[in-house]
């Protein structure tokens, strides 16, 4: 049973460039979440999908951020015109819809973004 | 608004000591869920436990135990006979019926010294 995977694990980019991250959830999970974590803080929610539908977006998700989950499987998070303040760890998590079992979210290893 | 407070920024103990990590939450949801996650130095968040608001039974799993008290809005985590491998940042989190997102506290860094 493979866990949540994220690619790339590290990304260094120059300010103003666009970046895209990919997340592959646990195969039977239909909910997928994106969080951002900065040093010394807890993860902050960005957005989540149920199947291919994006059901909630945080106010943290500015117009430069867009997320997709086109076939209800993997998801991508794109940041356009990156800024130094975007430097953080971007975490993906997935969970099952079946409320009789698990509402807990399982996290991937994260993508660490550094904007220079 | 939902909020999780972990007032202890860092705790240092000597191996085999017991240690309790505090978590206080705020929510207006009548049904909600509380979680603990561990983030070791490797960085990946590891799920430890989920507790439903309608189930106030405390739980023990090996050296770990959790004390959920609705009256004080607290969900504290105790590690008995701590080990060096317990060194990590521990996060308490909350979600409610109005949203599946997790609201995390700022974490408590636990250092267990040999």
Coordinates of N, CA and C in Angstrom, one line a residue:
Chain A
X1 N 0.9 -1.2 0.0 CA 0.0 0.0 0.0 C 0.9 1.2 0.0
X2 N 1.0 1.9 -1.2 CA 1.9 3.1 -1.3 C 1.2 4.3 -0.6
X3 N 2.0 5.2 -0.1 CA 1.5 6.4 0.5 C 1.3 7.5 -0.5
X4 N 1.1 8.7 0.1 CA 1.0 9.9 -0.8 C 2.4 10.2 -1.3
X5 N 2.5 10.5 -2.6 CA 3.8 10.9 -3.2 C 3.7 12.3 -3.8
X6 N 4.8 13.0 -3.7 CA 4.9 14.3 -4.2 C 6.2 14.5 -5.1
X7 N 6.0 15.3 -6.1 CA 7.2 15.5 -7.0 C 7.1 17.0 -7.5
X8 N 8.3 17.7 -7.5 CA 9.6 17.2 -7.0 C 9.6 17.4 -5.5
X9 N 10.7 16.9 -4.9 CA 10.9 17.0 -3.4 C 11.5 18.4 -3.1
X10 N 12.3 18.9 -4.0 CA 12.8 20.2 -3.8 C 12.8 21.0 -5.1
X11 N 12.5 22.3 -5.0 CA 12.5 23.2 -6.2 C 13.1 24.5 -5.8
X12 N 14.1 24.9 -6.6 CA 14.7 26.2 -6.4 C 14.3 27.0 -7.7
X13 N 13.8 28.2 -7.5 CA 13.4 29.0 -8.7 C 13.7 30.4 -8.4
X14 N 13.8 31.2 -9.5 CA 14.0 32.6 -9.4 C 12.7 33.3 -9.3
X15 N 12.7 34.4 -8.6 CA 11.5 35.2 -8.4 C 10.9 35.6 -9.8
X16 N 9.6 35.4 -9.9 CA 8.9 35.7 -11.2 C 8.7 34.5 -12.1
X17 N 9.3 33.4 -11.8 CA 9.1 32.2 -12.6 C 7.9 31.5 -12.1
X18 N 7.3 30.6 -12.9 CA 6.2 29.8 -12.6 C 6.7 28.4 -12.2
X19 N 6.0 27.8 -11.2 CA 6.4 26.4 -10.8 C 5.1 25.6 -10.7
X20 N 5.3 24.3 -10.9 CA 4.2 23.4 -10.7 C 4.6 22.2 -9.9
X21 N 3.8 21.8 -9.0 CA 4.0 20.6 -8.1 C 3.0 19.5 -8.4
X22 N 3.3 18.3 -8.2 CA 2.4 17.2 -8.4 C 2.2 16.4 -7.2
X23 N 1.0 15.9 -6.9 CA 0.7 15.1 -5.8 C -0.1 13.8 -6.3
X24 N 0.4 12.7 -5.9 CA -0.4 11.4 -6.2 C -0.9 10.9 -4.8
X25 N -2.2 10.9 -4.6 CA -2.8 10.4 -3.3 C -2.7 8.9 -3.2
X26 N -3.1 8.4 -2.0 CA -3.3 7.0 -1.8 C -4.5 6.6 -2.8
X27 N -4.3 5.5 -3.4 CA -5.1 5.2 -4.6 C -6.6 5.1 -4.3
X28 N -7.1 4.7 -3.2 CA -8.5 4.6 -2.9 C -9.1 5.8 -2.3
X29 N -8.3 6.8 -2.0 CA -8.7 8.0 -1.4 C -9.3 9.0 -2.4
X30 N -10.5 9.6 -2.1 CA -11.1 10.5 -3.1 C -11.0 11.9 -2.7
X31 N -10.5 12.2 -1.4 CA -10.3 13.6 -1.0 C -8.8 13.9 -1.0
X32 N -8.4 15.1 -1.5 CA -7.0 15.5 -1.7 C -6.9 16.9 -1.2
X33 N -5.9 17.2 -0.4 CA -5.7 18.5 0.2 C -4.3 19.0 0.0
X34 N -4.2 20.3 -0.1 CA -2.9 21.0 -0.2 C -2.8 21.9 1.0
X35 N -1.6 21.9 1.6 CA -1.3 22.7 2.8 C 0.1 23.4 2.5
X36 N 0.4 24.5 3.2 CA 1.7 25.1 3.1 C 2.2 25.2 4.6
X37 N 3.5 24.9 4.7 CA 4.1 25.0 6.0 C 5.4 25.8 6.0
X38 N 5.5 26.8 6.8 CA 6.7 27.6 6.9 C 7.4 27.2 8.1
X39 N 8.7 27.6 8.2 CA 9.6 27.2 9.3 C 9.0 27.5 10.7
X40 N 8.9 26.6 11.5 CA 8.4 26.8 12.9 C 6.9 27.0 13.1
X41 N 6.2 26.7 12.0 CA 4.7 26.8 12.1 C 4.0 25.5 11.7
X42 N 2.8 25.4 12.1 CA 2.0 24.3 11.7 C 1.5 24.5 10.2
X43 N 1.2 23.4 9.6 CA 0.7 23.5 8.2 C -0.6 24.4 8.1
X44 N -0.7 25.1 7.0 CA -1.9 26.0 6.8 C -2.6 25.5 5.6
X45 N -3.9 25.3 5.7 CA -4.7 24.8 4.6 C -4.8 25.8 3.4
X46 N -4.6 25.2 2.2 CA -4.8 26.0 1.0 C -6.0 25.6 0.2
X47 N -6.3 24.3 0.0 CA -7.4 24.0 -0.8 C -7.7 22.5 -0.7
X48 N -8.9 22.0 -1.1 CA -9.1 20.6 -1.1 C -10.1 20.2 -2.2
X49 N -10.0 19.0 -2.7 CA -10.8 18.4 -3.7 C -11.5 17.2 -3.2
X50 N -12.7 17.0 -3.7 CA -13.4 15.7 -3.5 C -13.6 15.2 -5.0
X51 N -12.9 14.1 -5.3 CA -12.8 13.7 -6.7 C -12.2 14.8 -7.5
X52 N -12.8 15.2 -8.6 CA -12.2 16.3 -9.4 C -12.7 17.7 -9.0
X53 N -13.7 17.8 -8.1 CA -14.3 19.1 -7.7 C -13.5 19.7 -6.6
X54 N -13.1 21.0 -6.9 CA -12.4 21.8 -5.8 C -13.5 22.4 -4.9
X55 N -13.6 21.9 -3.7 CA -14.7 22.3 -2.8 C -14.4 23.5 -1.9
X56 N -13.2 23.7 -1.6 CA -12.9 24.8 -0.7 C -11.5 25.4 -1.0
X57 N -11.4 26.7 -0.9 CA -10.1 27.4 -1.1 C -9.9 28.4 0.0
X58 N -8.7 28.4 0.5 CA -8.3 29.4 1.6 C -8.1 30.8 1.0
X59 N -8.3 31.8 1.9 CA -7.9 33.1 1.4 C -6.4 33.2 1.2
X60 N -5.7 32.3 1.7 CA -4.2 32.3 1.5 C -3.9 32.0 0.0
X61 N -4.9 31.4 -0.7 CA -4.6 31.0 -2.1 C -4.9 32.2 -3.0
X62 N -3.9 33.0 -3.2 CA -4.0 34.2 -4.1 C -4.3 33.8 -5.5
X63 N -4.5 34.8 -6.4 CA -4.8 34.6 -7.8 C -3.6 34.0 -8.5
X64 N -2.4 34.0 -7.9 CA -1.2 33.4 -8.5 C -1.2 31.9 -8.3
X65 N -2.0 31.4 -7.4 CA -2.1 30.0 -7.1 C -3.2 29.3 -7.9
X66 N -3.0 28.2 -8.5 CA -4.1 27.4 -9.0 C -3.9 26.0 -8.8
X67 N -4.9 25.2 -8.5 CA -4.8 23.8 -8.3 C -5.8 23.1 -9.1
X68 N -5.4 21.9 -9.6 CA -6.3 21.1 -10.4 C -6.3 19.7 -10.0
X69 N -7.3 19.0 -10.3 CA -7.3 17.5 -10.1 C -8.2 17.0 -11.2
X70 N -7.7 17.0 -12.4 CA -8.6 16.8 -13.6 C -9.3 15.5 -13.7
X71 N -8.8 14.4 -13.3 CA -9.4 13.1 -13.4 C -9.7 12.5 -12.0
X72 N -9.7 13.3 -11.0 CA -10.0 12.8 -9.7 C -8.9 11.9 -9.1
X73 N -7.7 11.9 -9.7 CA -6.6 11.1 -9.2 C -5.5 12.0 -8.7
X74 N -4.5 12.3 -9.5 CA -3.4 13.1 -9.1 C -3.8 14.6 -9.1
X75 N -3.1 15.4 -8.5 CA -3.4 16.9 -8.5 C -2.1 17.7 -8.7
X76 N -2.3 18.8 -9.3 CA -1.2 19.8 -9.5 C -1.5 21.1 -8.8
X77 N -0.4 21.7 -8.3 CA -0.5 23.0 -7.7 C 0.5 23.9 -8.5
X78 N 0.0 25.0 -9.1 CA 0.8 25.9 -9.8 C 0.9 27.2 -9.1
X79 N 2.1 27.8 -9.1 CA 2.3 29.1 -8.6 C 2.9 29.9 -9.7
X80 N 2.2 31.0 -10.1 CA 2.7 31.9 -11.1 C 3.4 33.1 -10.5
X81 N 4.4 33.5 -11.2 CA 5.1 34.8 -10.8 C 5.5 34.7 -9.4
X82 N 6.3 33.7 -9.1 CA 6.7 33.4 -7.7 C 7.3 34.6 -7.0
X83 N 7.1 34.7 -5.7 CA 7.6 35.7 -4.9 C 8.4 35.1 -3.8
X84 N 9.3 35.8 -3.1 CA 10.2 35.2 -2.1 C 9.3 34.7 -0.9
X85 N 8.2 35.3 -0.7 CA 7.3 34.9 0.4 C 6.6 33.6 0.1
X86 N 6.7 33.1 -1.1 CA 6.2 31.8 -1.5 C 7.1 30.6 -1.0
X87 N 8.3 30.9 -0.6 CA 9.2 29.9 -0.1 C 8.6 29.2 1.1
X88 N 8.4 27.9 1.0 CA 7.8 27.1 2.1 C 7.8 25.7 1.7
X89 N 7.3 24.8 2.6 CA 7.1 23.4 2.2 C 5.6 23.3 1.8
X90 N 5.4 22.7 0.7 CA 4.0 22.5 0.2 C 3.7 21.0 0.4
X91 N 2.7 20.8 1.2 CA 2.3 19.4 1.6 C 1.0 19.0 1.0
X92 N 0.9 17.8 0.6 CA -0.3 17.2 0.0 C -0.7 16.1 1.0
X93 N -2.0 16.0 1.1 CA -2.6 14.9 1.9 C -3.8 14.3 1.3
X94 N -4.2 13.1 1.6 CA -5.4 12.5 1.1 C -6.1 11.8 2.2
X95 N -7.4 11.6 2.0 CA -8.3 10.9 3.0 C -9.4 10.2 2.3
X96 N -10.0 9.3 3.0 CA -11.1 8.5 2.4 C -12.4 9.2 2.7
X97 N -13.4 9.1 1.8 CA -14.7 9.7 2.0 C -15.5 8.9 3.0
X98 N -15.2 7.6 3.2 CA -16.0 6.7 4.0 C -16.0 7.2 5.5
X99 N -17.1 7.8 6.0 CA -17.0 8.4 7.3 C -17.1 7.3 8.4
X100 N -17.3 6.1 8.0 CA -17.3 5.0 9.1 C -15.9 4.6 9.4
X101 N -15.0 5.0 8.6 CA -13.6 4.6 8.8 C -12.8 5.8 9.2
X102 N -12.1 6.4 8.2 CA -11.1 7.4 8.5 C -11.4 8.7 8.0
X103 N -11.4 9.7 8.9 CA -11.4 11.1 8.4 C -10.0 11.7 8.5
X104 N -9.0 10.9 9.0 CA -7.7 11.4 9.1 C -7.0 11.5 7.8
X105 N -6.2 12.5 7.7 CA -5.5 12.8 6.4 C -4.1 12.2 6.5
X106 N -3.6 11.6 5.4 CA -2.3 11.1 5.3 C -1.5 12.0 4.4
X107 N -0.3 12.4 4.9 CA 0.5 13.4 4.3 C 1.6 12.8 3.5
X108 N 2.0 13.5 2.4 CA 3.1 13.1 1.6 C 4.4 13.8 2.2
X109 N 5.5 13.6 1.6 CA 6.8 14.1 2.1 C 7.0 15.6 1.9
X110 N 6.2 16.2 1.0 CA 6.2 17.6 0.8 C 7.2 18.0 -0.4
X111 N 6.9 19.2 -0.9 CA 7.8 19.8 -1.9 C 8.3 21.1 -1.2
X112 N 9.7 21.1 -1.1 CA 10.2 22.4 -0.5 C 10.6 23.3 -1.6
X113 N 9.9 24.5 -1.6 CA 10.2 25.5 -2.6 C 11.0 26.6 -2.0
X114 N 12.1 27.0 -2.7 CA 12.9 28.1 -2.4 C 12.9 29.1 -3.6
X115 N 12.5 30.3 -3.3 CA 12.4 31.3 -4.3 C 13.6 32.3 -4.0
X116 N 14.5 32.5 -5.0 CA 15.6 33.3 -4.8 C 15.5 34.7 -5.5
Chain B
X1 N -15.0 31.0 14.9 CA -13.7 30.6 14.2 C -13.1 29.4 14.9
X2 N -12.4 28.6 14.2 CA -11.7 27.5 14.8 C -10.2 27.8 15.1
X3 N -9.8 27.4 16.2 CA -8.4 27.7 16.6 C -7.8 26.6 17.5
X4 N -6.5 26.3 17.3 CA -5.8 25.3 18.1 C -4.6 26.0 18.7
X5 N -4.5 25.9 20.0 CA -3.4 26.5 20.7 C -2.5 25.4 21.4
X6 N -1.2 25.5 21.1 CA -0.2 24.6 21.7 C 0.8 25.6 22.4
X7 N 0.5 25.8 23.7 CA 1.3 26.9 24.3 C 2.8 26.5 24.6
X8 N 3.0 25.2 24.6 CA 4.4 24.8 24.8 C 5.2 24.8 23.5
X9 N 6.1 25.7 23.4 CA 6.9 25.7 22.1 C 7.9 24.6 22.1
X10 N 8.6 24.4 23.2 CA 9.6 23.4 23.2 C 9.7 22.7 24.6
X11 N 9.8 21.4 24.6 CA 10.0 20.7 25.9 C 11.2 19.8 25.7
X12 N 12.0 19.8 26.8 CA 13.2 18.9 26.8 C 13.1 18.0 28.1
X13 N 13.2 16.7 27.8 CA 13.2 15.8 28.9 C 14.3 14.8 28.8
X14 N 14.6 14.1 29.9 CA 15.6 13.0 29.8 C 14.9 11.7 29.6
X15 N 15.5 10.9 28.8 CA 14.9 9.6 28.4 C 14.3 8.9 29.7
X16 N 13.2 8.3 29.5 CA 12.4 7.5 30.5 C 11.5 8.4 31.3
X17 N 11.6 9.7 31.2 CA 10.7 10.6 31.8 C 9.3 10.6 31.1
X18 N 8.2 10.8 31.8 CA 6.9 11.0 31.2 C 6.8 12.5 30.8
X19 N 6.1 12.7 29.7 CA 5.9 14.1 29.3 C 4.5 14.3 28.7
X20 N 3.9 15.4 29.0 CA 2.6 15.7 28.5 C 2.6 16.9 27.6
X21 N 2.0 16.8 26.4 CA 1.9 17.9 25.5 C 0.5 18.4 25.5
X22 N 0.4 19.7 25.7 CA -1.0 20.3 25.9 C -1.5 20.8 24.5
X23 N -2.9 20.7 24.4 CA -3.6 21.2 23.3 C -4.9 21.8 23.7
X24 N -5.2 23.0 23.4 CA -6.5 23.6 23.7 C -7.1 24.1 22.4
X25 N -8.4 23.9 22.2 CA -9.0 24.2 20.9 C -10.2 25.1 21.1
X26 N -10.6 25.7 20.0 CA -11.9 26.5 20.0 C -12.6 26.2 18.8
X27 N -13.9 25.9 18.9 CA -14.7 25.7 17.7 C -16.2 26.0 18.1
X28 N -17.0 26.3 17.1 CA -18.4 26.5 17.3 C -19.2 25.3 16.7
X29 N -18.5 24.4 16.1 CA -19.2 23.2 15.6 C -19.6 22.3 16.7
X30 N -20.8 21.7 16.6 CA -21.2 20.8 17.6 C -20.5 19.4 17.5
X31 N -20.2 19.0 16.3 CA -19.5 17.8 16.0 C -18.1 18.2 15.4
X32 N -17.1 17.7 16.0 CA -15.7 18.0 15.5 C -14.8 16.9 15.8
X33 N -13.6 17.0 15.2 CA -12.6 15.9 15.3 C -11.3 16.5 15.7
X34 N -10.6 15.8 16.6 CA -9.3 16.3 17.0 C -8.2 15.2 16.6
X35 N -7.0 15.7 16.3 CA -6.0 14.8 15.8 C -4.7 15.2 16.5
X36 N -3.8 14.2 16.5 CA -2.4 14.5 16.8 C -1.5 13.9 15.7
X37 N -0.5 14.7 15.2 CA 0.4 14.3 14.2 C 1.8 14.5 14.8
X38 N 2.7 13.6 14.3 CA 4.1 13.7 14.7 C 4.9 14.1 13.4
X39 N 5.8 15.0 13.6 CA 6.7 15.4 12.5 C 8.2 15.2 12.9
X40 N 8.7 14.1 12.6 CA 10.1 13.8 13.0 C 11.1 14.7 12.1
X41 N 12.4 14.6 12.5 CA 13.3 15.4 11.7 C 13.3 15.2 10.2
X42 N 12.9 14.0 9.8 CA 12.8 13.7 8.3 C 11.7 14.6 7.6
X43 N 10.8 15.1 8.4 CA 9.8 16.1 7.9 C 8.4 15.6 7.6
X44 N 8.2 14.3 7.4 CA 6.9 13.8 7.0 C 6.0 13.7 8.1
X45 N 4.8 14.3 8.0 CA 3.8 14.3 9.1 C 3.2 12.9 9.2
X46 N 3.2 12.3 10.4 CA 2.7 11.0 10.7 C 1.5 11.1 11.6
X47 N 0.4 10.5 11.1 CA -0.9 10.5 11.9 C -0.7 9.6 13.1
X48 N -1.2 10.1 14.3 CA -1.1 9.3 15.5 C -2.5 8.9 16.0
X49 N -3.5 9.9 16.0 CA -4.8 9.5 16.6 C -5.8 10.5 16.1
X50 N -7.0 10.1 16.0 CA -8.2 10.9 15.8 C -9.2 10.6 16.9
X51 N -9.8 11.7 17.4 CA -10.8 11.6 18.5 C -12.1 12.4 18.0
X52 N -13.3 11.8 18.1 CA -14.5 12.5 17.8 C -15.0 13.2 19.0
X53 N -15.7 14.3 18.7 CA -16.2 15.1 19.9 C -17.2 14.4 20.7
X54 N -17.9 13.4 20.1 CA -19.0 12.7 20.8 C -18.5 11.5 21.6
X55 N -17.2 11.3 21.5 CA -16.6 10.2 22.2 C -15.5 10.7 23.2
X56 N -15.8 10.8 24.5 CA -14.9 11.4 25.4 C -14.0 10.3 26.1
X57 N -14.1 9.1 25.7 CA -13.2 8.1 26.3 C -11.8 8.4 26.0
X58 N -11.0 8.3 27.0 CA -9.5 8.4 26.8 C -9.0 7.2 26.2
X59 N -7.8 7.4 25.5 CA -7.3 6.2 24.8 C -5.8 6.0 25.1
X60 N -5.4 4.8 25.2 CA -4.0 4.4 25.4 C -3.5 3.5 24.3
X61 N -2.4 3.8 23.8 CA -1.8 3.0 22.7 C -0.3 2.8 23.1
X62 N 0.0 1.7 23.7 CA 1.4 1.5 24.1 C 1.9 2.6 25.1
X63 N 2.9 3.3 24.7 CA 3.4 4.4 25.6 C 2.7 5.7 25.5
X64 N 1.8 5.7 24.5 CA 1.0 7.0 24.2 C -0.4 6.9 24.9
X65 N -0.8 8.0 25.4 CA -2.2 8.1 25.9 C -2.7 9.6 25.6
X66 N -4.0 9.6 25.5 CA -4.6 10.9 25.1 C -5.8 11.2 26.1
X67 N -5.9 12.4 26.6 CA -6.9 12.8 27.5 C -7.7 13.9 26.9
X68 N -9.0 13.6 26.5 CA -9.9 14.5 25.9 C -10.9 15.0 26.9
X69 N -10.9 16.3 27.2 CA -11.8 16.9 28.1 C -12.6 18.0 27.4
X70 N -13.9 17.8 27.1 CA -14.7 18.8 26.5 C -14.9 20.0 27.4
X71 N -15.0 19.8 28.7 CA -15.3 20.8 29.6 C -14.2 21.9 29.6
X72 N -13.0 21.5 29.3 CA -11.9 22.5 29.2 C -11.4 22.7 27.8
X73 N -12.1 22.1 26.8 CA -11.6 22.2 25.4 C -10.2 21.8 25.3
X74 N -9.8 20.7 25.9 CA -8.4 20.3 25.8 C -8.3 18.8 25.3
X75 N -7.2 18.5 24.6 CA -6.9 17.2 24.1 C -5.4 17.0 24.3
X76 N -5.0 16.6 25.5 CA -3.6 16.5 25.8 C -3.1 15.1 25.5
X77 N -1.8 15.1 25.2 CA -1.1 13.9 24.8 C 0.1 13.6 25.7
X78 N 0.1 12.4 26.3 CA 1.1 12.0 27.2 C 2.0 10.8 26.6
X79 N 3.3 11.0 26.7 CA 4.2 9.9 26.4 C 4.8 9.4 27.7
X80 N 4.6 8.1 27.9 CA 5.2 7.5 29.1 C 6.5 6.9 28.8
X81 N 7.5 7.1 29.7 CA 8.8 6.5 29.5 C 9.4 6.9 28.2
X82 N 9.6 8.2 28.0 CA 10.0 8.7 26.7 C 11.3 8.1 26.2
X83 N 11.4 8.0 24.9 CA 12.6 7.5 24.3 C 13.2 8.5 23.3
X84 N 14.5 8.4 23.0 CA 15.1 9.4 22.1 C 14.4 9.5 20.7
X85 N 13.8 8.3 20.3 CA 13.1 8.3 19.0 C 11.8 9.1 19.0
X86 N 11.4 9.5 20.2 CA 10.2 10.3 20.3 C 10.5 11.8 20.0
X87 N 11.7 12.1 19.9 CA 12.1 13.5 19.6 C 11.5 13.9 18.2
X88 N 10.7 14.9 18.2 CA 10.0 15.4 17.0 C 9.2 16.6 17.3
X89 N 8.5 17.2 16.3 CA 7.6 18.2 16.6 C 6.2 17.6 16.5
X90 N 5.4 17.8 17.5 CA 4.0 17.3 17.6 C 3.0 18.3 17.4
X91 N 2.1 18.0 16.5 CA 1.0 19.0 16.1 C -0.3 18.4 16.6
X92 N -1.1 19.3 17.2 CA -2.5 19.0 17.4 C -3.3 19.7 16.3
X93 N -4.4 19.1 15.9 CA -5.2 19.7 14.8 C -6.7 19.4 15.0
X94 N -7.5 20.2 14.4 CA -9.0 20.2 14.6 C -9.7 20.3 13.2
X95 N -10.7 19.5 13.0 CA -11.6 19.8 11.9 C -13.0 19.6 12.4
X96 N -13.9 20.2 11.6 CA -15.3 20.2 12.0 C -16.3 19.8 10.9
X97 N -17.5 19.7 11.2 CA -18.5 19.3 10.3 C -18.7 20.3 9.1
X98 N -18.3 21.6 9.4 CA -18.5 22.6 8.4 C -17.4 22.6 7.3
X99 N -16.3 21.9 7.6 CA -15.2 21.8 6.6 C -14.3 20.6 7.0
X100 N -13.7 20.0 6.0 CA -12.8 18.9 6.2 C -11.4 19.3 6.4
X101 N -11.1 20.6 6.2 CA -9.7 21.0 6.4 C -9.3 20.9 7.8
X102 N -8.0 20.7 8.0 CA -7.4 20.6 9.3 C -6.8 22.0 9.7
X103 N -7.2 22.4 11.0 CA -6.6 23.6 11.6 C -5.5 23.1 12.6
X104 N -4.3 23.5 12.3 CA -3.2 23.0 13.1 C -2.8 24.0 14.2
X105 N -2.3 23.5 15.3 CA -1.6 24.4 16.2 C -0.2 24.7 15.7
X106 N 0.5 25.4 16.5 CA 1.9 25.8 16.0 C 2.9 24.8 16.4
X107 N 2.5 23.7 17.1 CA 3.4 22.6 17.3 C 4.2 22.7 18.6
X108 N 4.6 21.6 19.2 CA 5.5 21.5 20.3 C 6.7 20.7 19.9
X109 N 7.9 21.3 20.0 CA 9.1 20.5 19.7 C 9.5 19.8 21.0
X110 N 9.6 18.4 20.9 CA 10.0 17.6 22.0 C 11.4 17.1 21.8
X111 N 12.2 17.3 22.7 CA 13.6 16.8 22.6 C 13.8 15.8 23.8
X112 N 14.1 14.6 23.5 CA 14.3 13.6 24.5 C 15.8 13.3 24.5
X113 N 16.5 13.6 25.6 CA 17.9 13.5 25.7 C 18.3 12.1 26.3
X114 N 19.3 11.5 25.9 CA 19.7 10.2 26.4 C 20.3 10.3 27.8

